[in-house]
Amino acid sequence: MLTQAQMKKLLDGVVAAGKKLAKGADFAASAYSARASNTRFARSEITSTGDVDDTVVTVTVSYGRRSASTSTNQTEPAALAGAIQRAQAMARLAPEDPEQMPLLGPQKFLPAPAAFDPATAALPAAARADAAAAAIAAADAAKVDIAGFHELRGGGLGLANSAGLFAFHAATSVAFTATARTPDGTGSGWAQGYTPKWAELDSAAVAKVAVDKSVRAQKPRKLDPGKYTVVLEPAAMDELLEFMLSALDARRADEGRSFFSKKGGGTRIGEAIFGDKITVRSDHTSKATPGQPFTGEGLPLAPIAWVDKGKLAALRYSRFWAQKQGQKPTGSPSVTELLGGDSTPAKLLEGVKRGVLITRFWYSRWLDPQTILATGLTRDGVFLIENGQVVAPVNNFRYNESPVKMLKNADALAQVTTPLAWWEGSLRVPALRTHDFNLASVSDAV
Amino acid sequence: MSMISRRQLLQGVGAAAALAAARPSLALARGMLTDYVLDEVTGRALAAAKAAGATYADVRIVRRVAESIATREDHVTDVSSSDSYGLGVRVIAGGAWGFAASAHVTGAEAERVARLAVDMAKANAKHVRRPIVMAPVKPATAAWQTPLTRDPFKIPLADKAAFLLAINAEVLKVPGVKFCNSSFEALGEWKLLATSEGAHIEQEITRIAPGYSATAVDATSGEFVSREHELPPSQAGWEYVEASSLLADARKIGEDAVEKLKAPSVTAGKRDLILAPTHLWLTIHESVGHPTELDRVLGYEANLAGTSFATLDKLGKLEYASKIVTLFADKTTPGGLATCGYDDDGVPTQKWDLVKQGKLVAYQTTRDQAAWVNEKESRGTSYAEDFKSFPFQRMPNVSLAPAAGDKGVKDIIAATEDGIYITGNGSWSIDHQRYNFQFGGQMFHEVKKGKITRALKDVAYQANSLDFWRSCDMVGGAREWLMGGTLHDGKGQPVQSNGVSHGCPPARFRKVNVLNTSTRA
C-alpha cells in the first residue's frame, strides 16, 4: 500500500495530468491503496488463502454539469493518462446532471484516533496460518468441526481535486469469524472478533466461544413460532439495525417514500419514534469508533446523533439535497454506534419469564420499506430462556420484524458495545432485550 | 502436452495440432490472440512456482471492465466505468493451496507472486488433513467469446442515456407515478489461463443488465410501492437491449405500479402458486442451485454461506421433487450468465442433471472436489471473479427442464381453481442449510376458477425447499422456457461475485403457505 507521501505524489500527478489533458474541466481523483490478505479454514483444516496489494485510482472529469468517473488499478503514467482520457470522453458524452455540485476546495478535518497498525499491515502468511491452527486446536479439544476466516486489510484512501482539496486516511482492520459444528450435525455456534490490531485478536478465545456454543446448541428442542421476548446478541442486533440505518435518508423521506416521511410532506425529525433508551450516533473522533474523517467527495464529517433518547434527531443529507432544503450536509459516516445501556448480558436474561436468546441472523432482506420490515433467519445458537435462565437449545426461526419495533420495545441494553465489520467501516452495538418479536416460522437448518 | 503460445498460433508455427484441437470460435475471435507478450509472463510465473516447489500451478491474467449509467426521472445521476487488470497465481505445494496476486503484469512480478503463493501454501500445508488432489483434465489450447453483434462498450454513452431517459419519460406519463429510476450495467471479462499441465485458454465474456423501476405514491395515505421491469440480465451485446420490450413496456410498468398501490392486501393461507419464469428462476437458484454446490455440502462454506440439506448420503436417494421435475446444470446455454467455454480449472464446460425425475443425482464440482463424490472428472464449475480472486466452486446455470408438449402459463391458469400468479422478484431469503425460504415478487394476480381476477399486494410465500419441489404438479413446455439471472451472486470469503442464469418454464406448486407481509396500521 502507499504511504501518505506516496499517495500525495500519485494524486498530485494525476490532478496535474488531468488539468493538462482535460483543459477547462473540473477534475477530481481518489485512490484506495491496500494490502488485503486472508486465510480460510473449514473442516478443521486450512482451505485457501490470498494476498494482494492493489491501488485503485478513480478520476472524475466534469465539464460544467456533464460528468463521468472511471477507475483503474494500473498506476503507471500512461495508464492513468488513458483513464483520464476515458473519463473525459465519457463526460463529454454524458447528459447534464442538474444536481451536480461544485468541487470542494481545501478542507479542515476533525482528526480520527490513530487507526493504522503497521504490524497488522505487514503480517506474514505464517502468522495467519498459526492463528487458524490455534482456532482448529480449540475445536479439536472439544471434538467439533470448525470453519473460519481471517481477513486483514491495511490501506489508505486519498482524495485530491483541481480546486486544491487533499485528504488522506489510513486504517488497518482484522476481521475474524468462526463457526463450529458438532459432528452429529445438530449443534452450530458462531463468534467473531473485529479490531484494528492483529495483536489484540485472540483467535483461540474467539474460536472457543463458537465451540462452546455449538456444544450447548446440540440437539435442539422444538419450539413453536410466535411472538417472543428476545435477547439479541450484538451480531443479531447489528443485522437488524442496518435496515434502520439505511433508511435514514433525508431525500427519500422528503419525497414521501420512506418510513421517516411525514404524512402530508416533510420528515419526522423531532418525533419520538423509538424508546428513550435508544441513542444512535456516528463519531469518527471517538476512540470507540475511529473512522474516516471525510466523505468520498472530501466533505468533513462531524459527530452526529441520528436518534437521541428515542427521538429521530437527524437524517442523512447529501450536499445537493442539503442545499435544496436549506440544511447542512451530513454525508454518510463510515462508523455508527448504538449506545449501550446499564445492563449486562446476564442481567438481560433476568426477568425473562419465557423468551429466546439469539446469536445472530442470516439472509436478512427487505420485506417492506414503508414500515422498514425485514425478514431473515436465526442461526448458530438459539436458546430458550425460562425464568431468567438459559434452559435449552431450540430450533432456528425465520423472523419477519422491523428494527423500529425492535428498538421501540427494547427495555434493556447491555453497557458493553461490540464492534462489528460494516461495509467499509464498523458498527458498534450492545446486546439488547426486546419484546413481542415475531419469530414467524421454524427453520430446520442447523 | 507442451504449451503452445499464441505467437505460434498466430504464425501457424508448429501449431497445426493446437489449431485442430481449438474450437471453431477461435477463427472468429474478435480482437483476441493478439497480446502474445503475455506468454512470457505466464511462462515465468509457472516456472517460478515449479522452482519454488509447487506440484501444480496456474496463472490467470484477467481484465475486468464495467460500465454503468444510472438515471432518475429526467436526468442522469451517474456515469462511471472501471477497469481492473492483473495476474493471480494459484499453486499446490505440500498438498495445500497458495494464492497471490498483483496488478503489475510483468515477468518479474509474476515470479515474485508465484514464490509468495508457494510460501503461503507451505505455511498452510502443516494444517491440511486431506491433501489437495486434482482430477485429471486434458490440457486445452483454445479461445472462447460471447457471441454478440453490438459490443455494449462501444455504444455511445449518450445513446444509452437517451434510451434510459426515454423510458423514464414514458413511465412518468402515467398518473400516480412519481419516480422512475433506470440503469444500464455492462461487465466485460477477458482472461488468459495457463497451467503447469499445459493448458492455454483465452476467453472473453460480456454481460449486460438493463432495468428500471417505477414508484407510485399516494400522497393522502403516504403509501408507496415500486414496480420493476422483469427483463433479466444476459450474456449478450447491446442488441439484446434493442430487441427487448423495455421501452414498449414503460407505460404498462407505470400502470402496474399504480395498480399495485391500489390493490387489496392478500389474505394469508395455503394457495396454489403459478410461478412465471421471471420469478421462478430465483427460487431455483436458492433452493436447488446453492444446495447442490459440493463445497457447501462438504462444509467448506460453513462459516458464511452455510451448508446444505442435500448431504452425500442422500445422493441417488433423495426425492428432491415430484417426478415431473428435472433440474439440470450447464455452462453451455447461449445467453446464460455462467456460460463459457472452459472453467477456471481449464475444464471444458458441459451439461448434466442434478435432479432427474425428482431424484437427487449429482452435484456441482471442481477438479479438487471430484474425488469426494468418486467422480473421475470435474464438472467444470471453477470460477474466480477477477485477477485477485481465488478460483473455487461457483454455480453454473441451473435450470428446470421443460415438460413435453407446449403447455403455457394460460393453460396452467385455466387449470387452477384458487391460486396466485407471481411474476418478477421482490424479497428473497433462505436459511443456511436451504430448508426454509420466503419469496416475494413484483406482481401478484389472484386466480379463481381458471381466470385472473385482480391484482394483489403484500404477498410472500414461505416453504421448505423439499416440500415445495415435491408439490410441483404442472411444468410448462419449451415454448415459454426463459432464463432469468443475476450478475452478482455472492459466495465465499472474501466474497466473490458470479453471474448465473436459471431457465425455466412457468410451473405450478400446490398448497403453498402464503403470507401477508403488511404491518401497516
Coordinates of C-alpha atoms in Angstrom, one line a residue, chain B residues 195-444:
Chain B
T195 CA -1.5 -24.1 -16.2
S196 CA 1.6 -26.1 -15.3
E197 CA -0.1 -29.0 -17.1
G198 CA 0.0 -27.1 -20.4
A199 CA -3.5 -25.6 -20.8
H200 CA -3.6 -22.2 -22.5
I201 CA -7.1 -20.8 -22.7
E202 CA -8.2 -17.3 -23.6
Q203 CA -11.8 -16.2 -23.0
E204 CA -13.8 -13.0 -23.3
I205 CA -17.3 -12.8 -21.7
T206 CA -19.7 -9.9 -22.0
R207 CA -22.7 -9.5 -19.7
I208 CA -25.3 -6.8 -19.5
A209 CA -28.1 -5.7 -17.2
P210 CA -30.6 -3.1 -18.2
G211 CA -33.5 -2.2 -16.0
Y212 CA -35.9 0.3 -14.5
S213 CA -38.5 0.7 -11.8
A214 CA -41.5 3.0 -11.3
T215 CA -42.6 4.2 -7.9
A216 CA -46.2 5.2 -7.3
V217 CA -47.1 7.3 -4.3
D218 CA -50.4 8.0 -2.7
A219 CA -50.0 11.4 -1.1
T220 CA -53.1 11.1 1.1
S221 CA -52.2 7.8 2.7
G222 CA -48.5 8.2 2.5
E223 CA -48.3 4.7 0.9
F224 CA -45.8 3.9 -1.9
V225 CA -44.9 0.9 -4.0
S226 CA -42.3 0.2 -6.7
R227 CA -42.6 -2.0 -9.7
E228 CA -39.5 -3.2 -11.6
H229 CA -39.3 -4.3 -15.2
E230 CA -38.6 -8.0 -15.3
L231 CA -36.1 -8.3 -18.2
P232 CA -33.3 -10.5 -17.0
P233 CA -29.6 -9.7 -17.4
S234 CA -27.9 -11.7 -20.1
Q235 CA -24.6 -12.7 -21.6
A236 CA -25.1 -10.6 -24.8
G237 CA -24.4 -7.3 -26.5
W238 CA -26.5 -4.1 -26.9
E239 CA -28.6 -6.0 -29.5
Y240 CA -30.3 -7.6 -26.6
V241 CA -31.5 -4.3 -25.3
E242 CA -32.6 -3.2 -28.8
A243 CA -34.6 -6.3 -29.3
S244 CA -36.2 -6.1 -25.9
S245 CA -39.6 -4.6 -25.0
L246 CA -38.1 -2.4 -22.3
L247 CA -39.3 0.9 -23.9
A248 CA -42.6 -0.6 -25.2
D249 CA -43.5 -1.8 -21.7
A250 CA -42.8 1.6 -20.0
R251 CA -46.4 2.7 -19.7
K252 CA -47.5 -0.7 -18.6
I253 CA -44.9 -0.8 -15.9
G254 CA -46.0 2.6 -14.6
E255 CA -49.7 1.4 -14.7
D256 CA -48.7 -1.7 -12.8
A257 CA -47.2 0.4 -10.1
V258 CA -50.4 2.3 -9.7
E259 CA -52.5 -0.9 -9.8
K260 CA -50.3 -2.5 -7.2
L261 CA -50.6 0.5 -4.9
K262 CA -54.4 0.3 -5.1
A263 CA -54.6 -3.5 -5.0
P264 CA -56.1 -5.2 -2.0
S265 CA -53.8 -6.8 0.5
V266 CA -53.6 -10.6 0.2
T267 CA -55.4 -12.9 2.6
A268 CA -52.9 -15.3 4.1
G269 CA -53.3 -19.1 3.7
K270 CA -52.5 -22.1 1.7
R271 CA -52.7 -21.4 -2.0
D272 CA -51.7 -22.9 -5.4
L273 CA -48.9 -20.8 -6.9
I274 CA -48.3 -20.3 -10.6
L275 CA -44.8 -19.0 -10.9
A276 CA -43.6 -17.3 -14.1
P277 CA -40.0 -17.8 -15.3
T278 CA -39.2 -14.2 -14.4
H279 CA -39.9 -15.2 -10.8
L280 CA -39.2 -19.0 -10.5
W281 CA -35.5 -18.6 -11.6
L282 CA -34.6 -17.1 -8.2
T283 CA -36.4 -19.9 -6.3
I284 CA -34.4 -22.4 -8.3
H285 CA -31.2 -20.5 -7.6
E286 CA -31.8 -20.6 -3.9
S287 CA -33.4 -23.9 -3.3
V288 CA -31.6 -26.1 -6.0
G289 CA -28.6 -24.1 -7.2
H290 CA -27.0 -23.5 -3.8
P291 CA -27.9 -26.8 -2.0
T292 CA -26.2 -28.8 -4.8
E293 CA -22.8 -26.9 -4.6
L294 CA -20.5 -29.7 -3.4
D295 CA -18.3 -27.4 -1.3
R296 CA -21.4 -26.3 0.7
V297 CA -22.4 -29.9 1.1
L298 CA -19.0 -30.8 2.4
G299 CA -18.8 -27.9 4.9
Y300 CA -16.3 -25.7 3.1
E301 CA -18.7 -22.8 3.2
A302 CA -20.0 -23.4 6.8
N303 CA -18.6 -20.1 8.1
L304 CA -20.6 -17.8 5.8
A305 CA -23.0 -19.2 3.2
G306 CA -23.7 -22.3 5.3
T307 CA -24.0 -26.0 4.5
S308 CA -26.7 -28.0 2.7
F309 CA -29.6 -30.4 3.4
A310 CA -28.5 -32.4 0.3
T311 CA -25.8 -34.3 2.1
L312 CA -23.7 -37.0 0.5
D313 CA -25.7 -39.9 2.0
K314 CA -28.7 -38.6 0.0
L315 CA -27.1 -38.8 -3.4
G316 CA -29.1 -41.1 -5.7
K317 CA -31.8 -41.5 -3.0
L318 CA -33.3 -38.2 -2.0
E319 CA -36.8 -37.5 -3.5
Y320 CA -36.0 -33.8 -4.1
A321 CA -39.0 -33.0 -6.2
S322 CA -42.1 -34.6 -7.8
K323 CA -41.4 -37.0 -10.7
I324 CA -42.2 -34.4 -13.4
V325 CA -39.3 -32.2 -12.2
T326 CA -35.8 -32.5 -13.8
L327 CA -33.3 -29.8 -12.9
F328 CA -30.0 -29.6 -14.9
A329 CA -26.8 -27.7 -14.6
D330 CA -24.9 -26.3 -17.5
K331 CA -22.4 -23.7 -18.6
T332 CA -23.2 -24.0 -22.3
T333 CA -26.6 -22.4 -22.9
P334 CA -26.2 -19.3 -25.1
G335 CA -27.1 -16.2 -23.1
G336 CA -26.6 -17.8 -19.8
L337 CA -24.6 -15.6 -17.4
A338 CA -22.4 -18.6 -16.3
T339 CA -21.9 -19.8 -19.8
C340 CA -18.3 -20.0 -21.1
G341 CA -16.0 -22.4 -23.0
Y342 CA -13.8 -23.6 -20.1
D343 CA -14.0 -23.1 -16.3
D344 CA -11.1 -21.6 -14.3
D345 CA -9.6 -25.0 -13.8
G346 CA -9.4 -25.4 -17.6
V347 CA -12.2 -28.0 -17.8
P348 CA -14.4 -27.8 -20.8
T349 CA -18.0 -26.8 -19.9
Q350 CA -20.8 -29.3 -20.0
K351 CA -24.5 -30.0 -19.1
W352 CA -25.6 -32.6 -16.6
D353 CA -28.7 -33.4 -14.4
L354 CA -28.7 -32.5 -10.8
V355 CA -32.2 -33.7 -10.1
K356 CA -33.6 -36.3 -12.5
Q357 CA -37.3 -37.0 -12.5
G358 CA -37.4 -35.8 -8.9
K359 CA -34.3 -37.6 -7.6
L360 CA -31.0 -36.0 -6.5
V361 CA -28.4 -37.5 -8.9
A362 CA -25.4 -35.2 -8.9
Y363 CA -23.6 -32.2 -7.5
Q364 CA -21.6 -29.2 -8.9
T365 CA -17.9 -30.0 -8.7
T366 CA -14.4 -28.7 -9.5
R367 CA -11.2 -30.6 -10.1
D368 CA -10.2 -30.6 -6.4
Q369 CA -13.7 -31.9 -5.4
A370 CA -14.5 -34.6 -7.9
A371 CA -12.8 -37.3 -5.8
W372 CA -15.1 -36.5 -2.9
V373 CA -18.0 -38.0 -4.8
N374 CA -16.0 -40.7 -6.5
E375 CA -16.2 -39.0 -9.9
K376 CA -13.2 -39.3 -12.2
E377 CA -13.6 -35.8 -13.8
S378 CA -14.7 -32.4 -12.7
R379 CA -18.0 -31.0 -13.9
G380 CA -16.2 -27.7 -14.7
T381 CA -17.6 -25.2 -12.3
S382 CA -14.5 -23.3 -11.0
Y383 CA -14.6 -19.6 -11.3
A384 CA -12.7 -16.5 -9.9
E385 CA -14.3 -13.1 -10.1
D386 CA -11.1 -11.2 -11.1
F387 CA -7.3 -11.4 -11.1
K388 CA -7.1 -11.1 -7.3
S389 CA -9.7 -13.8 -6.5
F390 CA -9.0 -17.4 -5.6
P391 CA -10.9 -19.7 -8.1
F392 CA -13.4 -22.0 -6.4
Q393 CA -16.7 -23.8 -7.0
R394 CA -19.3 -21.5 -8.4
M395 CA -22.8 -22.1 -9.5
P396 CA -23.3 -23.0 -13.2
N397 CA -26.6 -22.1 -14.8
V398 CA -29.1 -24.4 -13.1
S399 CA -32.4 -24.8 -14.9
L400 CA -35.8 -26.6 -14.8
A401 CA -36.2 -28.7 -17.8
P402 CA -39.4 -28.0 -19.8
A403 CA -42.1 -30.7 -20.0
A404 CA -43.0 -32.4 -23.3
G405 CA -45.7 -30.5 -25.2
D406 CA -46.3 -26.8 -25.3
K407 CA -48.3 -26.0 -22.2
G408 CA -48.0 -22.3 -21.3
V409 CA -49.0 -20.1 -18.4
K410 CA -52.5 -19.6 -19.8
D411 CA -53.1 -23.4 -19.7
I412 CA -51.8 -23.5 -16.1
I413 CA -54.0 -20.6 -15.0
A414 CA -57.0 -22.2 -16.8
A415 CA -56.4 -25.4 -14.8
T416 CA -56.2 -23.6 -11.4
E417 CA -59.2 -23.2 -9.0
D418 CA -57.7 -21.0 -6.3
G419 CA -54.2 -19.6 -6.8
I420 CA -51.9 -16.7 -7.2
Y421 CA -49.8 -16.0 -10.3
I422 CA -46.5 -14.4 -9.4
T423 CA -44.1 -12.6 -11.8
G424 CA -40.7 -10.9 -11.1
N425 CA -38.6 -10.8 -8.0
G426 CA -39.2 -9.0 -4.8
S427 CA -37.8 -10.0 -1.4
W428 CA -35.9 -13.3 -1.1
S429 CA -34.4 -15.1 1.9
I430 CA -33.4 -18.7 2.7
D431 CA -31.7 -20.4 5.7
H432 CA -28.1 -21.5 5.8
Q433 CA -29.0 -25.2 5.0
R434 CA -31.5 -24.2 2.4
Y435 CA -34.7 -25.6 4.0
N436 CA -36.8 -22.6 4.9
F437 CA -37.3 -20.0 2.2
Q438 CA -39.5 -17.0 1.8
F439 CA -40.0 -15.1 -1.5
G440 CA -41.9 -12.0 -2.6
G441 CA -42.4 -10.9 -6.2
Q442 CA -43.1 -8.0 -8.5
M443 CA -46.7 -8.5 -9.5
F444 CA -49.3 -10.8 -7.9

